[in-house]
Coordinates of C-alpha atoms and ligand atoms in Angstrom, one line a residue:
M262 CA -30.0 -25.0 -35.6
Y263 CA -27.7 -27.8 -34.6
H264 CA -25.1 -27.8 -37.3
P265 CA -23.9 -31.4 -38.5
T266 CA -20.4 -30.2 -38.6
S267 CA -20.6 -29.3 -35.0
A268 CA -22.3 -32.6 -34.2
L269 CA -19.7 -34.6 -35.8
K270 CA -16.8 -32.8 -34.1
N271 CA -18.4 -33.4 -30.9
L272 CA -18.7 -36.9 -31.1
L273 CA -15.2 -37.3 -32.5
F274 CA -13.6 -35.2 -29.5
S275 CA -15.8 -37.6 -27.2
A276 CA -14.4 -40.6 -28.8
L277 CA -10.9 -39.4 -28.7
F278 CA -10.5 -37.8 -25.4
S279 CA -13.6 -39.3 -23.3
F280 CA -13.3 -36.0 -21.7
S281 CA -14.1 -35.8 -17.8
F282 CA -14.0 -32.6 -16.0
C283 CA -12.7 -34.4 -12.8
T284 CA -9.4 -35.1 -14.7
A285 CA -6.6 -33.1 -16.5
P286 CA -7.9 -31.3 -19.4
P287 CA -7.0 -32.7 -22.8
K288 CA -3.5 -31.5 -24.2
N289 CA -3.4 -28.8 -27.1
L290 CA -6.7 -27.1 -26.5
P291 CA -7.1 -23.9 -28.2
D292 CA -7.2 -20.8 -26.0
L293 CA -10.5 -19.3 -24.7
K294 CA -10.4 -16.0 -27.1
T295 CA -10.0 -18.1 -30.2
T296 CA -12.7 -20.6 -29.3
V297 CA -15.1 -17.9 -28.5
D298 CA -14.3 -16.2 -31.9
Q299 CA -15.0 -19.4 -33.6
I300 CA -18.3 -19.8 -31.9
V301 CA -19.4 -16.3 -32.5
T302 CA -18.6 -16.8 -36.1
R303 CA -20.2 -19.9 -36.3
L304 CA -23.6 -18.3 -34.5
Y305 CA -23.4 -15.5 -37.2
E306 CA -23.6 -18.4 -40.0
E307 CA -26.2 -20.4 -38.3
I308 CA -28.6 -18.5 -36.3
P309 CA -30.7 -15.8 -37.6
S310 CA -29.7 -12.2 -36.4
D311 CA -33.0 -11.8 -34.7
S312 CA -32.8 -14.9 -32.9
L313 CA -29.0 -14.6 -31.3
N314 CA -30.5 -12.9 -28.3
L315 CA -32.8 -15.5 -27.7
L316 CA -30.1 -18.2 -27.0
D317 CA -29.9 -19.0 -23.4
E318 CA -27.5 -21.3 -21.3
A319 CA -29.7 -24.5 -22.3
F320 CA -29.3 -23.6 -26.1
F321 CA -25.4 -23.6 -25.5
D322 CA -25.5 -26.8 -23.7
S323 CA -26.5 -28.6 -26.6
Y324 CA -24.8 -26.4 -29.4
L325 CA -21.5 -26.2 -28.2
T326 CA -19.0 -28.8 -29.1
E327 CA -17.3 -31.1 -26.4
E328 CA -13.9 -29.4 -27.2
E329 CA -15.7 -26.0 -27.0
K330 CA -17.0 -26.9 -23.3
A331 CA -13.7 -28.4 -22.3
V332 CA -12.0 -25.0 -23.4
M333 CA -14.6 -23.1 -21.3
S334 CA -14.2 -25.2 -18.4
T335 CA -10.4 -25.1 -18.3
Q336 CA -8.7 -22.2 -20.2
Y337 CA -10.0 -19.1 -18.1
W338 CA -7.6 -19.1 -15.6
I339 CA -4.3 -21.5 -15.5
F340 CA -1.6 -21.9 -12.8
E341 CA 0.8 -24.2 -11.4
V342 CA 1.1 -25.0 -7.7
N343 CA 4.0 -26.6 -6.0
Q344 CA 2.1 -29.1 -3.7
P345 CA -1.8 -29.9 -3.1
V346 CA -4.2 -26.9 -2.6
R347 CA -7.7 -26.2 -1.6
I348 CA -9.3 -23.9 -3.9
S349 CA -11.9 -21.7 -2.8
L350 CA -14.1 -20.0 -5.4
M351 CA -15.9 -17.1 -4.4
R352 CA -19.1 -16.8 -6.7
H353 CA -21.4 -13.8 -6.4
V354 CA -24.7 -15.0 -5.0
D355 CA -26.6 -12.8 -7.6
Q356 CA -25.4 -14.4 -10.5
K357 CA -28.6 -16.5 -12.0
T358 CA -26.6 -19.5 -13.5
V359 CA -24.2 -21.3 -11.9
P360 CA -21.2 -21.8 -14.4
F361 CA -21.8 -25.0 -16.1
W362 CA -18.4 -26.4 -15.4
L363 CA -17.9 -25.6 -11.5
E364 CA -19.8 -28.8 -10.4
K365 CA -18.7 -31.2 -12.9
S366 CA -15.0 -30.4 -12.3
G367 CA -15.5 -31.3 -8.6
F368 CA -16.2 -28.1 -7.0
V369 CA -18.5 -28.5 -3.9
K370 CA -20.7 -25.4 -2.8
T371 CA -20.3 -24.7 1.1
N372 CA -22.4 -22.8 3.7
L373 CA -19.7 -20.2 3.6
L374 CA -20.2 -16.6 2.7
V375 CA -17.6 -13.8 1.7
K376 CA -18.8 -10.4 1.7
N377 CA -18.0 -6.9 0.2
E378 CA -19.5 -3.4 0.7
L379 CA -22.0 -4.3 -1.7
S380 CA -23.2 -8.2 -1.8
S381 CA -22.1 -11.5 -0.7
Y382 CA -20.4 -14.4 -2.6
E383 CA -20.7 -18.2 -2.0
V384 CA -18.0 -20.2 -1.4
W385 CA -17.2 -23.2 -3.5
Q386 CA -14.4 -25.6 -2.8
K387 CA -12.0 -28.2 -4.1
E388 CA -8.9 -30.1 -3.8
E389 CA -6.1 -30.1 -6.3
H390 CA -3.0 -32.1 -6.7
S391 CA 0.2 -30.3 -7.2
G392 CA 0.9 -29.1 -10.5
K393 CA -1.5 -27.4 -13.3
V394 CA -4.7 -26.1 -12.2
N395 CA -7.4 -25.2 -14.6
L396 CA -10.4 -23.0 -14.2
G397 CA -13.4 -22.3 -16.2
I398 CA -15.3 -19.3 -17.5
N399 CA -17.1 -16.8 -15.0
G400 CA -20.3 -18.0 -17.4
L401 CA -22.1 -17.2 -20.6
D402 CA -23.6 -14.1 -19.2
K403 CA -21.9 -11.0 -18.6
H404 CA -22.0 -10.9 -14.7
R405 CA -19.5 -8.2 -14.0
P406 CA -19.0 -9.0 -10.3
V407 CA -16.9 -12.1 -11.5
Y408 CA -15.5 -14.8 -9.4
F409 CA -12.3 -14.7 -7.5
I410 CA -10.5 -17.4 -5.7
S411 CA -8.2 -18.3 -2.7
L412 CA -5.7 -21.1 -2.1
K413 CA -4.8 -22.8 0.9
P414 CA -1.6 -25.2 0.7
L415 CA -2.3 -28.7 2.2
E416 CA 1.2 -29.6 3.0
K417 CA 2.5 -28.5 6.3
G418 CA 5.6 -26.5 6.5
K419 CA 6.0 -26.3 2.8
K420 CA 5.8 -22.9 1.1
L421 CA 3.4 -22.6 -1.5
E422 CA 4.8 -21.5 -4.8
I423 CA 2.3 -20.6 -7.4
T424 CA 3.2 -20.1 -11.3
P425 CA 0.8 -18.1 -13.4
I426 CA 0.2 -19.3 -17.0
F427 CA -3.1 -17.5 -18.0
P428 CA -3.4 -14.8 -17.2
A429 CA 0.7 -14.5 -17.3
Q430 CA 0.6 -11.9 -14.6
Q431 CA -1.3 -12.2 -11.4
H432 CA -1.5 -10.1 -8.4
F433 CA -2.0 -11.8 -4.8
E434 CA -3.6 -10.4 -1.9
T435 CA -4.4 -11.9 1.7
L436 CA -8.1 -12.9 1.9
E437 CA -9.4 -10.6 4.6
P438 CA -11.4 -8.0 5.4
G439 CA -10.3 -4.6 3.8
A440 CA -8.8 -6.6 0.8
F441 CA -9.8 -5.5 -2.8
T442 CA -10.7 -8.4 -5.4
Y443 CA -11.4 -6.2 -8.6
H444 CA -8.5 -3.9 -10.0
D445 CA -10.9 -1.7 -11.6
W446 CA -12.6 -1.1 -8.5
D447 CA -9.9 -1.4 -5.9
G448 CA -12.0 0.7 -3.5
L449 CA -14.6 -2.1 -3.3
K450 CA -13.1 -4.0 -0.3
I451 CA -14.2 -7.4 1.3
T452 CA -15.9 -6.8 4.5
E453 CA -16.3 -10.3 5.7
V454 CA -14.6 -13.7 5.6
P455 CA -15.1 -16.8 7.3
D456 CA -12.4 -18.1 9.9
E457 CA -12.1 -21.2 7.7
I458 CA -10.7 -19.3 5.1
R459 CA -9.4 -16.1 6.4
G460 CA -5.6 -15.3 5.7
E461 CA -5.6 -17.8 2.2
I462 CA -3.7 -16.3 -0.7
L463 CA -6.2 -14.5 -2.6
F464 CA -6.0 -14.1 -6.4
T465 CA -7.2 -10.8 -7.7
T466 CA -9.1 -10.2 -11.1
I467 CA -10.8 -7.9 -13.1
R468 CA -14.5 -7.0 -13.8
G469 CA -13.7 -7.4 -17.6
R470 CA -13.3 -10.9 -17.4
A471 CA -17.1 -11.4 -17.5
R472 CA -16.7 -10.5 -21.1
E473 CA -14.6 -13.5 -22.2
A474 CA -17.2 -15.9 -22.9
H475 CA -20.2 -13.8 -23.1
L476 CA -22.7 -15.3 -25.6
V477 CA -26.1 -14.9 -23.8
Q478 CA -27.7 -11.5 -24.4
A479 CA -24.5 -10.5 -25.9
F480 CA -25.3 -9.3 -29.4
R481 CA -25.5 -5.7 -30.4
S482 CA -26.0 -3.8 -33.8
T483 CA -24.7 -0.4 -34.8
D484 CA -27.0 2.1 -36.1
F485 CA -24.3 3.3 -38.2
P486 CA -22.3 0.5 -40.2
S487 CA -19.4 1.0 -42.1
S488 CA -19.5 0.8 -46.0
E489 CA -16.8 1.5 -48.8
L490 CA -17.7 4.9 -48.6
P491 CA -15.1 6.7 -45.9
D492 CA -17.2 8.2 -43.2
L493 CA -17.0 9.5 -39.8
P494 CA -13.9 11.8 -40.2
V495 CA -12.1 13.3 -37.1
L496 CA -8.9 15.7 -37.1
H497 CA -6.1 15.4 -34.5
W498 CA -2.7 16.8 -34.0
H499 CA -0.7 14.1 -33.7
A500 CA 2.3 16.4 -33.9
D501 CA 2.9 20.1 -34.0
P502 CA -0.3 22.2 -34.9
K503 CA 1.6 24.8 -36.9
T504 CA 2.8 22.3 -39.5
S505 CA 1.0 18.9 -39.1
I506 CA -2.8 17.4 -39.2
S507 CA -3.9 13.9 -38.5
I508 CA -7.3 12.8 -40.6
N509 CA -8.8 9.8 -39.3
W510 CA -11.7 8.2 -41.0
R511 CA -13.5 4.7 -41.5
T512 CA -14.5 2.2 -44.1
S513 CA -15.4 -1.4 -44.1
P514 CA -12.8 -3.7 -44.7
K515 CA -13.8 -4.2 -48.0
S516 CA -11.9 -0.9 -49.0
T517 CA -8.6 -2.0 -50.4
T518 CA -7.3 1.4 -50.7
S519 CA -7.9 4.4 -49.1
K520 CA -6.2 8.0 -49.3
V521 CA -6.4 11.6 -48.4
L522 CA -6.3 14.5 -51.1
Y523 CA -5.4 17.8 -49.8
W524 CA -4.8 21.3 -51.2
K525 CA -4.3 24.6 -50.2
K526 CA -7.4 26.8 -50.1
G527 CA -7.2 28.7 -53.4
G528 CA -4.3 26.7 -54.6
K529 CA -4.1 24.4 -57.5
D530 CA -1.7 21.8 -56.7
T531 CA -3.4 18.6 -54.9
L532 CA -1.3 16.1 -52.7
S533 CA -2.1 12.8 -51.8
L534 CA -1.2 10.4 -48.7
A535 CA -2.3 6.9 -48.3
S536 CA -3.7 5.9 -45.2
S537 CA -2.4 3.4 -42.5
P538 CA -5.4 1.3 -41.6
Q539 CA -6.1 -0.3 -38.7
E540 CA -8.6 -3.4 -38.2
I541 CA -11.1 -2.9 -35.4
E542 CA -13.1 -6.0 -34.2
D543 CA -16.0 -6.0 -32.0
R544 CA -17.2 -9.3 -32.4
L545 CA -20.5 -8.7 -30.9
L546 CA -21.2 -6.5 -33.2
Q547 CA -23.7 -8.7 -35.3
N548 CA -24.0 -6.1 -38.2
D549 CA -20.7 -4.6 -38.6
R550 CA -18.0 -6.8 -36.9
F551 CA -14.8 -5.5 -38.4
T552 CA -14.0 -1.9 -39.7
L553 CA -10.8 -0.3 -41.0
R554 CA -9.8 2.8 -39.1
H555 CA -7.7 5.0 -41.3
T556 CA -5.1 7.3 -40.4
A557 CA -2.9 9.8 -42.5
R558 CA -0.6 12.1 -40.9
I559 CA 0.0 15.0 -43.0
S560 CA 3.6 17.0 -42.2
G561 CA 5.4 19.9 -43.9
L562 CA 2.3 22.1 -43.9
N563 CA 2.6 26.1 -43.9
P564 CA 1.6 27.8 -40.4
G565 CA -1.5 29.5 -40.4
T566 CA -2.8 28.2 -43.5
A567 CA -6.1 26.9 -44.6
Y568 CA -6.4 23.8 -46.5
H569 CA -9.1 21.6 -48.1
Y570 CA -9.3 17.9 -48.2
Q571 CA -11.2 14.8 -49.4
I572 CA -11.1 11.3 -48.7
Q573 CA -11.0 8.8 -51.4
S574 CA -11.6 5.1 -50.8
D575 CA -11.3 2.9 -54.1
D576 CA -13.9 4.5 -56.0
E577 CA -15.8 6.4 -53.4
L578 CA -15.3 9.9 -52.4
S579 CA -16.3 11.9 -49.4
P580 CA -17.6 15.5 -49.3
V581 CA -14.8 18.3 -49.5
Y582 CA -13.8 19.3 -45.6
S583 CA -11.3 21.8 -44.5
F584 CA -8.8 22.5 -41.8
E585 CA -6.4 25.2 -40.7
T586 CA -3.1 25.0 -39.1
A587 CA -1.9 27.3 -36.1
A588 CA -0.2 30.6 -37.1
D589 CA 3.5 30.9 -36.0
R590 CA 2.4 33.4 -33.3
T591 CA -1.2 33.2 -32.2
P592 CA -1.6 35.3 -29.0
N593 CA -5.4 35.6 -29.8
F594 CA -7.6 32.1 -30.3
S595 CA -10.7 30.4 -29.0
F596 CA -11.3 26.9 -28.1
I597 CA -14.2 24.7 -26.9
W598 CA -14.2 22.2 -24.4
F599 CA -16.9 19.7 -23.9
G600 CA -17.7 17.6 -20.6
D601 CA -19.0 14.0 -20.4
M602 CA -20.4 13.4 -23.8
H603 CA -21.8 10.0 -23.6
N604 CA -22.6 9.6 -27.2
D605 CA -25.7 11.3 -26.4
P606 CA -27.8 12.5 -29.7
K607 CA -28.2 15.9 -27.8
T608 CA -24.6 16.4 -27.0
G609 CA -23.9 15.7 -30.8
Q610 CA -26.5 18.5 -31.8
L611 CA -24.8 20.9 -28.9
A612 CA -21.5 20.4 -30.9
K613 CA -23.1 21.0 -34.2
D614 CA -24.8 24.3 -32.7
A615 CA -21.6 25.1 -30.8
T616 CA -19.9 25.3 -34.1
T617 CA -22.1 27.3 -36.0
R618 CA -22.3 29.7 -33.4
F619 CA -18.6 30.1 -32.9
P620 CA -17.0 29.6 -36.4
E621 CA -13.7 31.2 -34.9
T622 CA -13.2 28.1 -32.6
K623 CA -9.6 26.6 -33.6
F624 CA -10.2 23.3 -31.9
Y625 CA -12.1 21.3 -29.4
I626 CA -10.6 19.5 -26.3
S627 CA -13.1 16.8 -24.3
S628 CA -12.6 16.0 -20.6
G629 CA -13.7 12.2 -21.2
D630 CA -16.7 9.9 -20.9
L631 CA -17.0 10.6 -24.7
V632 CA -19.3 7.1 -24.7
N633 CA -21.3 5.2 -22.4
T634 CA -19.6 1.9 -22.9
G635 CA -15.7 2.2 -24.5
L636 CA -15.5 -1.4 -25.3
H637 CA -18.5 -1.3 -27.5
R638 CA -17.8 0.3 -31.0
D639 CA -21.2 1.0 -31.9
D640 CA -21.1 3.6 -28.9
W641 CA -18.2 5.3 -31.0
D642 CA -20.2 4.9 -34.1
K643 CA -22.9 7.1 -32.3
L644 CA -20.3 9.8 -31.0
F645 CA -19.0 10.6 -34.5
A646 CA -22.3 10.2 -36.3
F647 CA -24.4 12.5 -33.6
T648 CA -21.4 15.0 -33.9
G649 CA -21.7 15.2 -37.5
E650 CA -18.9 17.2 -39.5
S651 CA -17.9 19.1 -36.1
F652 CA -14.7 17.1 -35.9
A653 CA -13.9 17.1 -39.8
H654 CA -13.0 20.7 -39.7
R655 CA -11.5 21.5 -36.2
P656 CA -9.1 19.0 -34.4
F657 CA -10.7 17.2 -31.5
M658 CA -8.2 16.4 -28.7
P659 CA -10.1 14.5 -25.8
V660 CA -8.7 12.3 -22.7
P661 CA -10.6 9.0 -21.6
G662 CA -13.0 9.1 -18.8
N663 CA -13.9 6.0 -16.7
H664 CA -16.6 4.9 -19.5
D665 CA -13.9 5.0 -22.1
S666 CA -11.5 2.9 -20.3
Q667 CA -13.8 0.0 -18.6
D668 CA -13.9 -2.9 -16.5
G669 CA -9.8 -3.0 -16.1
L670 CA -9.7 -3.8 -20.1
G671 CA -8.1 -0.2 -20.8
A672 CA -9.0 2.0 -23.4
G673 CA -8.2 0.2 -26.6
M674 CA -11.2 1.3 -28.7
F675 CA -10.4 5.0 -27.4
Q676 CA -6.9 4.5 -28.9
A677 CA -8.1 2.7 -32.0
Q678 CA -10.4 5.5 -32.6
F679 CA -7.8 8.5 -32.4
D680 CA -4.2 9.6 -33.4
L681 CA -3.3 11.8 -30.4
P682 CA 0.0 12.8 -29.5
V683 CA 2.5 10.0 -28.2
N684 CA 4.6 12.0 -25.9
G685 CA 3.1 10.8 -22.5
P686 CA 4.8 8.7 -19.8
G687 CA 4.9 5.8 -22.5
G688 CA 3.7 2.4 -22.3
E689 CA 0.0 2.0 -21.4
Y690 CA -0.1 6.0 -21.1
S691 CA 0.0 6.1 -25.1
E692 CA -2.6 8.5 -26.4
R693 CA -4.1 8.8 -23.2
T694 CA -1.8 11.2 -21.4
Y695 CA 0.0 13.7 -23.8
F696 CA 0.2 17.4 -24.4
F697 CA 0.1 20.1 -27.0
R698 CA 0.8 23.5 -27.3
Y699 CA -1.5 25.9 -29.3
G700 CA -0.2 29.6 -29.5
E701 CA 1.2 30.7 -26.2
A702 CA -0.9 28.0 -24.2
L703 CA 0.3 24.5 -22.9
F704 CA -2.5 21.7 -22.7
L705 CA -1.7 19.1 -20.5
M706 CA -4.2 16.1 -21.2
M707 CA -4.1 13.4 -18.5
D708 CA -5.7 10.3 -18.1
G709 CA -7.1 10.0 -14.4
T710 CA -8.1 6.5 -14.7
L711 CA -4.7 5.4 -14.8
S712 CA -2.3 5.9 -12.1
I713 CA -2.1 9.2 -10.2
P714 CA 1.3 8.8 -8.5
D715 CA 2.9 7.4 -11.3
Q716 CA 2.2 10.4 -13.8
A717 CA 3.4 13.3 -11.4
P718 CA 6.9 13.1 -12.7
W719 CA 5.6 13.3 -16.2
L720 CA 3.4 16.3 -15.2
E721 CA 6.4 18.0 -13.5
K722 CA 8.7 17.5 -16.4
V723 CA 6.2 19.0 -19.0
L724 CA 5.7 21.7 -17.1
A725 CA 9.5 22.6 -16.4
E726 CA 10.3 22.0 -19.9
N727 CA 7.3 24.0 -21.8
P728 CA 7.1 27.5 -20.4
A729 CA 3.7 28.8 -21.6
R730 CA 1.9 32.0 -21.0
W731 CA -1.5 30.1 -20.3
K732 CA -1.4 26.5 -18.9
F733 CA -4.2 24.1 -18.7
L734 CA -4.9 20.6 -17.3
T735 CA -7.7 18.4 -18.6
V736 CA -8.6 15.2 -16.7
H737 CA -11.7 13.4 -16.2
F738 CA -11.9 13.5 -12.7
P739 CA -12.3 16.7 -10.5
A740 CA -9.8 17.1 -7.7
Y741 CA -12.4 19.1 -5.6
N742 CA -16.1 18.3 -6.0
S743 CA -18.8 17.8 -3.6
V744 CA -19.6 14.1 -4.2
E745 CA -16.4 12.4 -4.4
P746 CA -13.2 14.5 -3.7
Y747 CA -10.0 12.9 -5.3
P748 CA -7.3 13.2 -2.4
E749 CA -4.7 11.4 -4.6
I750 CA -5.1 14.3 -7.3
Q751 CA -4.6 17.0 -4.4
D752 CA -1.8 15.2 -3.0
F753 CA 0.2 14.3 -6.2
W754 CA -0.7 16.8 -9.0
V755 CA -2.1 19.7 -7.5
P756 CA 1.2 20.7 -5.5
I757 CA 2.8 20.7 -9.0
L758 CA 0.0 22.7 -10.8
E759 CA 0.4 25.4 -7.9
K760 CA 4.4 25.4 -8.5
H761 CA 4.1 25.8 -12.3
E762 CA 1.2 28.6 -11.8
V763 CA -1.1 26.3 -13.8
D764 CA -4.3 28.6 -14.6
L765 CA -7.4 26.3 -15.4
Y766 CA -8.3 22.6 -14.6
F767 CA -10.9 21.1 -16.8
S768 CA -12.6 18.1 -15.7
G769 CA -16.1 16.3 -15.8
H770 CA -17.4 12.8 -14.3
F771 CA -19.9 14.3 -12.0
H772 CA -22.7 15.6 -14.2
Y773 CA -23.0 18.9 -12.8
Y774 CA -21.3 22.4 -13.5
M775 CA -18.9 23.9 -10.9
R776 CA -16.5 26.6 -11.0
S777 CA -14.2 26.9 -8.1
K778 CA -12.5 29.8 -6.2
P779 CA -8.9 30.3 -6.9
L780 CA -6.9 27.6 -5.1
R781 CA -5.5 30.3 -2.6
E782 CA -8.9 31.1 -1.4
F783 CA -9.7 27.7 0.0
K784 CA -6.3 25.9 0.2
P785 CA -4.5 27.0 3.2
G786 CA -0.8 28.3 2.5
S787 CA -1.3 28.5 -1.3
N788 CA -0.8 31.3 -3.5
S789 CA -2.1 29.7 -6.6
N790 CA -4.9 31.3 -8.7
L791 CA -5.8 28.0 -10.4
I792 CA -9.5 27.6 -10.9
F793 CA -11.2 24.3 -11.0
V794 CA -14.1 24.0 -13.2
H795 CA -16.1 20.8 -14.2
S796 CA -19.0 20.5 -16.7
A797 CA -21.0 17.9 -18.6
S798 CA -22.3 17.9 -21.9
A799 CA -24.8 15.3 -21.3
H800 CA -27.5 14.6 -18.1
G801 CA -26.2 12.3 -15.7
K802 CA -27.9 10.9 -12.3
G803 CA -29.6 14.4 -11.6
F804 CA -28.4 14.6 -7.8
E805 CA -24.8 15.2 -8.0
S806 CA -24.8 18.7 -7.3
D807 CA -27.5 18.5 -4.2
K808 CA -24.9 19.1 -1.8
Q809 CA -22.6 21.8 -2.3
D810 CA -19.5 22.7 -0.6
Q811 CA -19.6 26.5 -0.4
S812 CA -15.7 26.7 1.1
F813 CA -14.4 26.3 -2.7
T814 CA -17.5 26.7 -4.8
V815 CA -18.5 30.2 -6.7
L816 CA -21.2 28.7 -8.8
S817 CA -22.8 25.3 -9.1
Y818 CA -25.6 24.0 -11.7
P819 CA -27.3 20.9 -11.7
D820 CA -26.6 18.6 -14.8
D821 CA -27.3 19.8 -18.1
Y822 CA -26.1 20.0 -21.6
L823 CA -23.3 22.4 -21.5
Y824 CA -20.3 23.3 -23.2
Q825 CA -17.6 26.0 -22.3
K826 CA -15.9 28.5 -25.1
I827 CA -12.5 29.8 -24.1
D828 CA -11.4 33.1 -25.4
I829 CA -7.6 33.9 -25.3
H830 CA -6.7 37.6 -26.2
G831 CA -2.9 38.1 -25.1
N832 CA -2.9 38.4 -21.4
T833 CA -6.7 38.0 -20.9
L834 CA -8.6 34.5 -20.8
T835 CA -12.6 34.5 -20.7
L836 CA -14.5 31.2 -20.0
S837 CA -18.1 31.2 -21.3
S838 CA -20.4 28.4 -20.1
Y839 CA -23.2 27.9 -22.5
L840 CA -26.4 25.7 -22.0
A841 CA -27.9 23.9 -25.1
D842 CA -30.3 26.7 -26.0
G843 CA -27.3 29.3 -26.3
K844 CA -28.0 31.0 -22.9
L845 CA -25.0 31.9 -21.1
L846 CA -24.7 30.1 -17.8
D847 CA -21.3 31.3 -16.3
Q848 CA -18.6 33.5 -17.6
F849 CA -15.2 34.9 -15.8
T850 CA -12.3 36.6 -17.0
I851 CA -8.6 36.0 -15.9
K852 CA -6.0 39.0 -16.6
K853 CA -2.4 38.4 -16.3
Ligands
FE2_1074 FE1 -19.9 10.7 -17.0
FE2_1075 FE1 -17.1 9.5 -15.4

């Protein structure tokens, strides 16, 4: 298993730099990502695939080159200080293996413990000169409660200045009870800090950093690897549903050209449009590390018209699919809403059954948690494979849930899979918060995993500028629920929804069904008819509906495989919630 090239490199590196972890690291080291990318590539070349998940820390101790170890020991966290400091490094006590570089680089374990609401962190300390400070990885395992650090300046009377280098942005808190350490779980607070280190400058972090050098028990396989045959087609409306469609599909990177052929139903002329491919990498997906996700945005279509399409990649042809543009006037239409889907095969079947049963459905919306682990492409493969052709014939318009945007690492895989409207608040909200109009309805699609207060002005603006007979908000988190209500959404968004007479709030997250009374019946002073409905299209923990707050609930039902069909006929809306066997669970009508 020990590759001669690696051995040679090891020797050379040792001879050239005679690396010592207690001194400054060698200059011109590659960055951590490049280094781990290369290690993974080498492992794929040298280690049989069925042995990859048997490799442990001891294996990597001999397998990694000295340069790779140096990178892992120094390039994970880098900053500069203007005076000598004492670093306290808080390591989660439940992490089995101490990071290999920690003791070697001069850190000494103390008897101190820092605690948060869940567990304890042992404190390791080391003094550093002024200048650059280099720290190593959290470990080769994926231990999500990653370490965090605090600094104490050692020169009395001199203000400590810290210049972040990597990561380039760094947020600081004060190390004391009540502080948070992880941006992706800022509700998790520190509860105990020993006097010796209380009040020090706390460097916050994200739990996603556990993945940066994840190599032990890290490798996954997709059950649905890509090939030259275009597959997993999904439709969206990137632009106007009356005149455009966005067609998205997948191939392996071996496909050099990929395009969509399309024609009017019953028409003779076939048009074609080449795709814009985007390479997606999931480096730990051992049987399909790279794929291409293709997008073809077709515009200039006729309203209210049926089209056929077929995808061609090199010499491979997909089956023929179809879609329909929105009519100029559409007072009557139906759509289906899925709650949490979690790439569950039964949910996939639910989507297929719903489509067969209600062919009049024009499109689908989803309130997030589409997959279990949004960072893993194999979960997205499952979502699309299990739902079959459901989204190949009718657009699918989702928002991300907390499972789709995880560990503080964003929703990159969600954004890469889809081609949703880019009309949100800008920046990181791209394709995550957006709106679209269909017929006389306005659909506000918002990412509740991002800042709630920061999105309020956008919500106000879109509602003010887009008068519509029907208005719906879709967001993963339910403002009102019996498990963990969302006061921020209640405070920042609900008054805007009331003011603009929004009709329905679709959400998920807690895996049970709940339909609220109209808001005016449980919010003092409100005249709003807004009804909150949350639902799941997959099973959850099974207990979340146990304690029901009857002050706002009309109906609740334990977690189950559910979907909702919404029928709009002019001034009348009917929402019907169905179980997997087709039984009607709930139904209500709103008349204007
Ligand atoms: Fe969920
Ligand atoms: Fe969730």
